[in-house]
Each structure stands twice: as C-alpha cells, then as structure tokens.
Tab-separated table of C-alpha atoms in Angstrom:
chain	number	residue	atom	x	y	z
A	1	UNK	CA	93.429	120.801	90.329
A	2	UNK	CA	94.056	117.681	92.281
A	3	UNK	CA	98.126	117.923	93.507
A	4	UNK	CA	100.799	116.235	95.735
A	5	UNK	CA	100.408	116.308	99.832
A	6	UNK	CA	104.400	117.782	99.277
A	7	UNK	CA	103.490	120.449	96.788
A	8	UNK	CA	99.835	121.263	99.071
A	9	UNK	CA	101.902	121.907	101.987
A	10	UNK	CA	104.505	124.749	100.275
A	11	UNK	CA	101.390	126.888	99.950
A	12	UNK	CA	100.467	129.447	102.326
A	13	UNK	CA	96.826	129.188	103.545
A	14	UNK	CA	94.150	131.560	103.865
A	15	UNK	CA	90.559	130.967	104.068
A	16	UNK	CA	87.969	133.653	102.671
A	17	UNK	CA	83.971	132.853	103.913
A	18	UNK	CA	82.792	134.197	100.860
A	19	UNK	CA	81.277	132.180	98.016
A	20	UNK	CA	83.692	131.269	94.563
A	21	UNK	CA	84.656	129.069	92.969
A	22	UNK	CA	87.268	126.615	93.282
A	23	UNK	CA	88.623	123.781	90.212
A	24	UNK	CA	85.262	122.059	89.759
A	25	UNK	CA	83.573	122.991	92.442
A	26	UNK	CA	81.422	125.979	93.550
A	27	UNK	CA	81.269	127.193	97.610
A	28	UNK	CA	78.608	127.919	99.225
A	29	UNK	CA	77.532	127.973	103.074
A	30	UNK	CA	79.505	126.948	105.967
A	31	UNK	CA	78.359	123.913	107.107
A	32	UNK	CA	80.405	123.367	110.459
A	33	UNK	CA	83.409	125.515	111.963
A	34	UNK	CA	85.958	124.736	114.655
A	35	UNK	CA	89.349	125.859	115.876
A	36	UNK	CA	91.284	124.463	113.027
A	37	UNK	CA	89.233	124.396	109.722
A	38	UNK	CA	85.916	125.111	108.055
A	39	UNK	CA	83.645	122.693	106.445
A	40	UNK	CA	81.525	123.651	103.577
A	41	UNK	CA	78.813	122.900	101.595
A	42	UNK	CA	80.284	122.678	97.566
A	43	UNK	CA	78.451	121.667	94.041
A	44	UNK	CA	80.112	120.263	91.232
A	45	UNK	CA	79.922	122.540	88.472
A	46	UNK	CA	79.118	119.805	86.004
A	47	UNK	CA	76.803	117.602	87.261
A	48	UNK	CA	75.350	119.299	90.378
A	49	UNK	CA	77.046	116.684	93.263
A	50	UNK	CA	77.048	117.971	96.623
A	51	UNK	CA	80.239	117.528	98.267
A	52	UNK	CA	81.777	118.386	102.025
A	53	UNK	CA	84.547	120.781	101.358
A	54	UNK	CA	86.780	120.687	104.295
A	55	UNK	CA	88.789	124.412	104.403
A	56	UNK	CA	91.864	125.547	106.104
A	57	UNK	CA	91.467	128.584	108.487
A	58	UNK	CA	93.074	131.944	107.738
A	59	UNK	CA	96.954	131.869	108.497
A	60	UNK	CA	98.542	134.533	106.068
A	61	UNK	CA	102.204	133.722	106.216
A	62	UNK	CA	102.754	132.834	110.097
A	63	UNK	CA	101.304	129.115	108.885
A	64	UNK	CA	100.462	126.693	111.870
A	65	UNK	CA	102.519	123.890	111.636
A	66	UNK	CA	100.006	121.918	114.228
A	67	UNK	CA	96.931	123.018	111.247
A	68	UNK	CA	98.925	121.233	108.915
A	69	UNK	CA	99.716	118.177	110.129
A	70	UNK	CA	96.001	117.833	111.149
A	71	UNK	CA	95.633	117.907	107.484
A	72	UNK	CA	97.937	115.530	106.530
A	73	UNK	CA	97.212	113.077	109.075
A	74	UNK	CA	93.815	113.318	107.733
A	75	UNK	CA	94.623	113.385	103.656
A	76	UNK	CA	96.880	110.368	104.866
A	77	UNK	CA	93.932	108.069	106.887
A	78	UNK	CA	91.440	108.517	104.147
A	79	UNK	CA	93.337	108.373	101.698
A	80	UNK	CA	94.050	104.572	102.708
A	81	UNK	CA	90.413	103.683	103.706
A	82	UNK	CA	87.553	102.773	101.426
A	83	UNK	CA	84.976	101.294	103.365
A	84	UNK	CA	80.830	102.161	103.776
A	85	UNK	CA	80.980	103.715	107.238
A	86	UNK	CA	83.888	105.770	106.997
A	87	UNK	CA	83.595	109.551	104.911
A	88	UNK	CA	84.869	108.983	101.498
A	89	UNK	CA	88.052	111.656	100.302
A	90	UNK	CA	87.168	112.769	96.458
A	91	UNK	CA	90.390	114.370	95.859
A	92	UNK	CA	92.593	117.632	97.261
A	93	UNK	CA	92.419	120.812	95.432
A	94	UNK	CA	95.023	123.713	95.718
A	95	UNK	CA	94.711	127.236	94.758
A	96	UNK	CA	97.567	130.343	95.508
A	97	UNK	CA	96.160	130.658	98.991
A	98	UNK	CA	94.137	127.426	100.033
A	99	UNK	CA	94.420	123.952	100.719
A	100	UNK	CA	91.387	122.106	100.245
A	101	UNK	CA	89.665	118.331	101.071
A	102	UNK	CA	86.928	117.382	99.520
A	103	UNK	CA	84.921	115.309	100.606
A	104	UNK	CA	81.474	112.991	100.715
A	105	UNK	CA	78.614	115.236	101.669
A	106	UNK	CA	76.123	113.505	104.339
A	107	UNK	CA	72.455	114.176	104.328
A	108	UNK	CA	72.107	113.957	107.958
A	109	UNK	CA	72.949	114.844	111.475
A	110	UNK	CA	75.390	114.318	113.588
A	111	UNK	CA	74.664	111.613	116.586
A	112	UNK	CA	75.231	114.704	119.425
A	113	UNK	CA	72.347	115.695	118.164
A	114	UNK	CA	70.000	112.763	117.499
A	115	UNK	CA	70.884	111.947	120.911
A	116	UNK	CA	69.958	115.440	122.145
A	117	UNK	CA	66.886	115.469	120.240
A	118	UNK	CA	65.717	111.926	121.400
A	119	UNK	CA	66.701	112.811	124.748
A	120	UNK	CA	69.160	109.444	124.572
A	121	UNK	CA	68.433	106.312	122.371
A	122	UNK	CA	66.780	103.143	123.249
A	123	UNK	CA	69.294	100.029	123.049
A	124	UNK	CA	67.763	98.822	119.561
A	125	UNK	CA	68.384	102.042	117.931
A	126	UNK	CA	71.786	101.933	119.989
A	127	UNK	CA	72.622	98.511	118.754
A	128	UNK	CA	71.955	99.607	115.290
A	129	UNK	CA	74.093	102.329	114.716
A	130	UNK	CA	76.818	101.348	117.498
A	131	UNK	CA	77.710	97.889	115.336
A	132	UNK	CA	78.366	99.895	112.247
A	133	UNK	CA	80.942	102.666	114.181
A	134	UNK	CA	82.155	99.510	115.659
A	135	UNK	CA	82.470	97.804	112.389
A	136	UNK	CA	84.045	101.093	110.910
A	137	UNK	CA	86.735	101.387	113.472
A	138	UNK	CA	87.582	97.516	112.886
A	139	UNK	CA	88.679	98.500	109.589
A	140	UNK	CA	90.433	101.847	110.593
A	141	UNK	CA	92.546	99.368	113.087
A	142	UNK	CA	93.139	96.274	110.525
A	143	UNK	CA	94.733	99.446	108.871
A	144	UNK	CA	96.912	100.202	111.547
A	145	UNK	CA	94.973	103.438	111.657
A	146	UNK	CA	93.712	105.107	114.928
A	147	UNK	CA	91.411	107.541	114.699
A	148	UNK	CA	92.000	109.198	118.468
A	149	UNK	CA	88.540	111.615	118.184
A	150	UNK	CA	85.868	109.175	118.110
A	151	UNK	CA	82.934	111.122	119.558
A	152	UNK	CA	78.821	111.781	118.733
A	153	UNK	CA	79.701	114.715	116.712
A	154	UNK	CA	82.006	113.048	114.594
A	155	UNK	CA	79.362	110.307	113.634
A	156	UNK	CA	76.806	111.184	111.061
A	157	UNK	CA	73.684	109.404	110.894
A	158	UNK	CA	71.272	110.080	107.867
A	159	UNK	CA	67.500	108.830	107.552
A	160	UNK	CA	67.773	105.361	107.226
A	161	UNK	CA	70.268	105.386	110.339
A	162	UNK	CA	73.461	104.711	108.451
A	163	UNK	CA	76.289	105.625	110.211
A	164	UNK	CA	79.425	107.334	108.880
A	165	UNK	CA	82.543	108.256	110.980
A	166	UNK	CA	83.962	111.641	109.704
A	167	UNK	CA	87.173	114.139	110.799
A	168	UNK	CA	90.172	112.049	111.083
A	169	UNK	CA	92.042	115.256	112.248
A	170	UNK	CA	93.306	113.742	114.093
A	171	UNK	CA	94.418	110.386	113.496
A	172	UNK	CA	97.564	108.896	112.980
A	173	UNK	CA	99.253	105.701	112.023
A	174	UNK	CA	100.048	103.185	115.219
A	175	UNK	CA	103.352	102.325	113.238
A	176	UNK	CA	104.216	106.132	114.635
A	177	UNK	CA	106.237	106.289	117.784
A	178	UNK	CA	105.370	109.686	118.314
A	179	UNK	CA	101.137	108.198	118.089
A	180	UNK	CA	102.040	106.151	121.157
A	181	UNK	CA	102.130	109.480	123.789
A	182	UNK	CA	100.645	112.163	122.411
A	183	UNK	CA	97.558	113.793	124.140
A	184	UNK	CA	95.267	114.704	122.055
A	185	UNK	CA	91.180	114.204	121.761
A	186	UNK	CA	87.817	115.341	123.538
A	187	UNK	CA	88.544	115.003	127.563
A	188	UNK	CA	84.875	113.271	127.925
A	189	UNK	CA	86.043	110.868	125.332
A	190	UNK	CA	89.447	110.471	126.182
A	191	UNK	CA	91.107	107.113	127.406
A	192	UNK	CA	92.277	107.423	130.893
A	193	UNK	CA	95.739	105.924	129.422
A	194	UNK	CA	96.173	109.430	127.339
A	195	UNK	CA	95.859	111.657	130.589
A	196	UNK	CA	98.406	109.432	132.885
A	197	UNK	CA	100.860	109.260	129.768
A	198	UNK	CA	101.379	105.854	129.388
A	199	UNK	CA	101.932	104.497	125.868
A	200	UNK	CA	98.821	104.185	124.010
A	201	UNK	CA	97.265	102.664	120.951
A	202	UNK	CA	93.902	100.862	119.277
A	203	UNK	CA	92.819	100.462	123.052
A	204	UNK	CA	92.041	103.901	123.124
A	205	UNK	CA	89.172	104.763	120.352
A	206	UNK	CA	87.356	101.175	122.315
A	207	UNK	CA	87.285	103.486	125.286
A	208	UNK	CA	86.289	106.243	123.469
A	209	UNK	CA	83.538	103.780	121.904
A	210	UNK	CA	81.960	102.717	124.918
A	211	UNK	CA	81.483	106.188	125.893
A	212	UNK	CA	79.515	107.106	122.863
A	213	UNK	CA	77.464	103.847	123.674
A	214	UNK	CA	76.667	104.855	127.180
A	215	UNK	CA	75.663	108.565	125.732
A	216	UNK	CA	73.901	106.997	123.670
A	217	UNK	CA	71.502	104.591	125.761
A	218	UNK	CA	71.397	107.125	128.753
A	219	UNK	CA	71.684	110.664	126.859
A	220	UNK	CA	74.598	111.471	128.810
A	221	UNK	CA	78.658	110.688	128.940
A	222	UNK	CA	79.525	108.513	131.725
A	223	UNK	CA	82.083	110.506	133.689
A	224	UNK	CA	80.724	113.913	133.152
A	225	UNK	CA	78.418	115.957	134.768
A	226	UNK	CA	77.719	119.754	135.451
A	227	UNK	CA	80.468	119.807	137.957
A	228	UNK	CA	83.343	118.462	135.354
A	229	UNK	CA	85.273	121.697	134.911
A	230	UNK	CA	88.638	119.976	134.124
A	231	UNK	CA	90.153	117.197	132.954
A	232	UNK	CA	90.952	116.433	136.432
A	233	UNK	CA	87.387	115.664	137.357
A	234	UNK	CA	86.825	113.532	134.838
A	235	UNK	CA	89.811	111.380	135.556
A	236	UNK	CA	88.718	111.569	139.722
A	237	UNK	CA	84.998	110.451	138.197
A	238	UNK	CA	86.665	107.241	136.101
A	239	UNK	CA	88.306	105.580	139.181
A	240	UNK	CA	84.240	106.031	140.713
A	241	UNK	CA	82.415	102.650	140.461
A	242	UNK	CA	80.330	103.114	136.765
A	243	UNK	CA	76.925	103.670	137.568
A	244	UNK	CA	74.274	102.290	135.025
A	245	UNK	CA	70.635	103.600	134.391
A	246	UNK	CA	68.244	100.486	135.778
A	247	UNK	CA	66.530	100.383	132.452
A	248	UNK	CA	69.512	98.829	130.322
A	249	UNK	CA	69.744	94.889	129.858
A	250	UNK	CA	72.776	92.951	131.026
A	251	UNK	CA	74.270	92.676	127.630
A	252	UNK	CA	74.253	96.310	127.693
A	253	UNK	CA	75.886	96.572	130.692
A	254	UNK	CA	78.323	93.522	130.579
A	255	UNK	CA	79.682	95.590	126.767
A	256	UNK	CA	80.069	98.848	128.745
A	257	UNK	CA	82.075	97.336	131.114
A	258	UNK	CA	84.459	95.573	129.132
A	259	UNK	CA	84.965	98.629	126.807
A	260	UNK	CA	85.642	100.810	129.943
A	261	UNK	CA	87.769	99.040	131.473
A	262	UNK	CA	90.817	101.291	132.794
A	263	UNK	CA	93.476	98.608	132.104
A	264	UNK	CA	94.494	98.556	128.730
A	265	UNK	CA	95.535	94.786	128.855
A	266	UNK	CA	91.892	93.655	130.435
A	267	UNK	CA	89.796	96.398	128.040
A	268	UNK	CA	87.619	94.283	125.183
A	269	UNK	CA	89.566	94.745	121.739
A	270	UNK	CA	87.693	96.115	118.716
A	271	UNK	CA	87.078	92.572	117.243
A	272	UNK	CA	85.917	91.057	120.106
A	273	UNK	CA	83.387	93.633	120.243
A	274	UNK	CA	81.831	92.834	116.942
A	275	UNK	CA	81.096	89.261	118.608
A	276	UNK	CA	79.691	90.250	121.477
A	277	UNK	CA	76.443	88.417	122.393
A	278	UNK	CA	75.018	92.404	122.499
A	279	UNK	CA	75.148	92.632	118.984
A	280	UNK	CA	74.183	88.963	118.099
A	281	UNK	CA	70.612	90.216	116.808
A	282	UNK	CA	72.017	92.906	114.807
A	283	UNK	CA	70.895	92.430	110.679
C-alpha cells in the first residue's frame, strides 16, 4: 500500500482515533499527539513488529497546506538518511482518507523526561548520549539536511542509553532558499539568528544542541526560567552573560560556550564538536 509522495498528497486527510486496520498493519493506542499529527503504536499483521505510525490530523476537505508540507519535508529527510541514531522510515501507506508514515518503534523515553526524572544528568551520562545526537546531526548536515527542532523530546533514549533523534517535521534541505529565513522551532531551543531574521543554516541545530546539553547537565534550559512568557524574554536572557552551575568541569563549560555562541561565524560547527577534548573519553 506503499505509494508516490505526488499521489499521497492528492488525498484528502482525516484521522479517526479508533483502532483498524491499515495495509499490513494493525492500530492501536496513541502514543504521542501534537498540533499537527498523531503518533501511534501499530503491529504488523504477519509477524507481530511493533512500529511508530505517524498519523495526519483530521482536515476533511479544507486540507492544511502547512500539515502537508510538514509531511513531506519529513517523508523527504528520512527518506535520504540511514544511519543508527536517526528513526528509521519503513514505508508510507495511503488509504481514501489518510496519509500515513511508518515508522521504527522505540522502546524508550524521551530525554525531557529522563532528564525530569533524574532531576538533570551527570556529565558522564551527558557525554554519553550527547556524542551520539551529535554524531546523528553530523550526518543529517553531510546530507545537507537540517533538522531545525532538535530538542529533549525529540530524542529517544531506550535502556541501554542509545540515542535516536525522531520528528523531522520540520526539517528541510539547506539547498532551499526559502530554509535560509523561515522561523520555525521550539523558542527555548531556537537560535537567536531565527528570531532577528538573518539568514540561517547548519549553525542553528549546534545552538539548539548546546541547549539540550546544558538541560541536560543542569536539568534546566539555559535562557528560560518561570518568568519567560515570550519569545522576547528569551532573546533579552541570551544577550545575559551564561551562567554555569559550579559543579560542571571546564570541558563542559568551554563546549557550552562555543556551541552558544550568538555569532554564527564564531559558533563551533557540528564536526568540530565531535573532536572536542569533552568527548575525547567517549567509547
């Protein structure tokens, strides 16, 4: 039931919450939900394999054209990407009414909440699991892929701490003028570059990087706090001096700077990362 991204998008969309079957696969729970789609949790009717099937909300006839191209920019990123930390596509399926994405289930949980459980990470733990996002988003860039939503709930972690970057929504191809100014991604995890409107490109998911590192070692973003209301405040709080919990080693620190670093030119690139001296014990 697998079909072209052309012939996918001439369907109109609805979503139904209840279980059935679709080609191969049987629906059952809702595993996540946001604004734009549904993810649930699917079986192979053959052989039992659990599978991530990512849903399109309910549009009837008045179809978003902003839903759809967050589902072609992801069928297009993963699609093109085969590697051990990103979420593996299995194939698209379309009925009369539905698009569908399906996609590699993860026995896990998503880093917001091992570092909400945990009350923040220690920097081994940190190391650990920051070297393979790091190592993930490498790829996603040698690519020419941007992924422009890197954030703790879009990392999965399972039991034996491997990490897998998920939802590419949002990502687009750097080739793409259009990828260059468009705002788009999590305020606390958005590069400062994407609110002032300047052109923008790989620079961007590093910031968005060393954010997730410092929530991860501390157990809390960098420049928000209970008074961030708007993105305003968080752009006010980046141009403040970044403050660093007196536990973390210099290494630590030295990486955080470099990745938030508000000029794009000076900012650490993705590569250089991966040979930082911070991740020199890393197995």
């Amino acid at each position: 039931m697998s079909s072209s991204l052309d012939q996918i998008l001439q369907k109109d969309f609805i979503e139904t919450d209840r279980e059935k079957t679709v080609g191969n696969y049987r629906l059952s729970s809702i595993l996540t939900s946001s604004r734009f789609s549904d993810v649930r949790l699917g079986f192979h009717l053959h052989h039992g394999h659990k599978v991530a099937v990512k849903c399109i909300k309910k549009l009837g006839k008045s179809r978003s054209q902003k839903q759809i191209l967050l589902f072609k920019a992801e069928y297009k990123s993963l699609i093109s990407l085969k590697h051990r930390n990103i979420v593996k596509m299995y194939e698209t399926m379309v009925t009369a009414d539905n698009m569908y994405l399906v996609l590699e289930y993860i026995d896990g949980k998503t880093l917001s909440a091992l570092i909400k459980e945990r009350c923040g990470l220690g920097e081994d733990m940190s190391r650990f699991l920051m070297y393979q996002l790091v190592t993930a988003v490498s790829y996603c860039h040698s690519n020419y892929i941007i992924h422009r939503d890197i954030k703790p709930s879009n990392i999965m972690v399972n039991r034996e701490l491997h990490v897998t970057l998920i939802d590419f929504g949002l990502s687009c191809n750097a080739n793409q003028k259009e990828c260059m100014t468009q705002s788009c991604g999590t305020p606390v995890y958005t590069a400062p570059e994407v609110y002032l409107g300047i052109q923008h490109s790989f620079p961007r998911d590093v910031w968005s990087i060393g954010v997730v590192l410092y929530e991860m070692v501390s157990g809390c973003p960098p420049f928000f706090d209970l008074t961030t209301k708007h993105k305003n405040d968080i752009i006010e709080n980046i141009h403040r001096k970044l403050f660093f919990p007196s536990h973390l080693t210099q290494g630590c620190q030295d990486l955080l700077t470099k990745t938030l670093t508000i000029c794009i030119k000076d900012r650490i690139s993705i590569d250089d990362m991966l040979l930082h001296s911070w991740f020199k014990d890393v197995s």
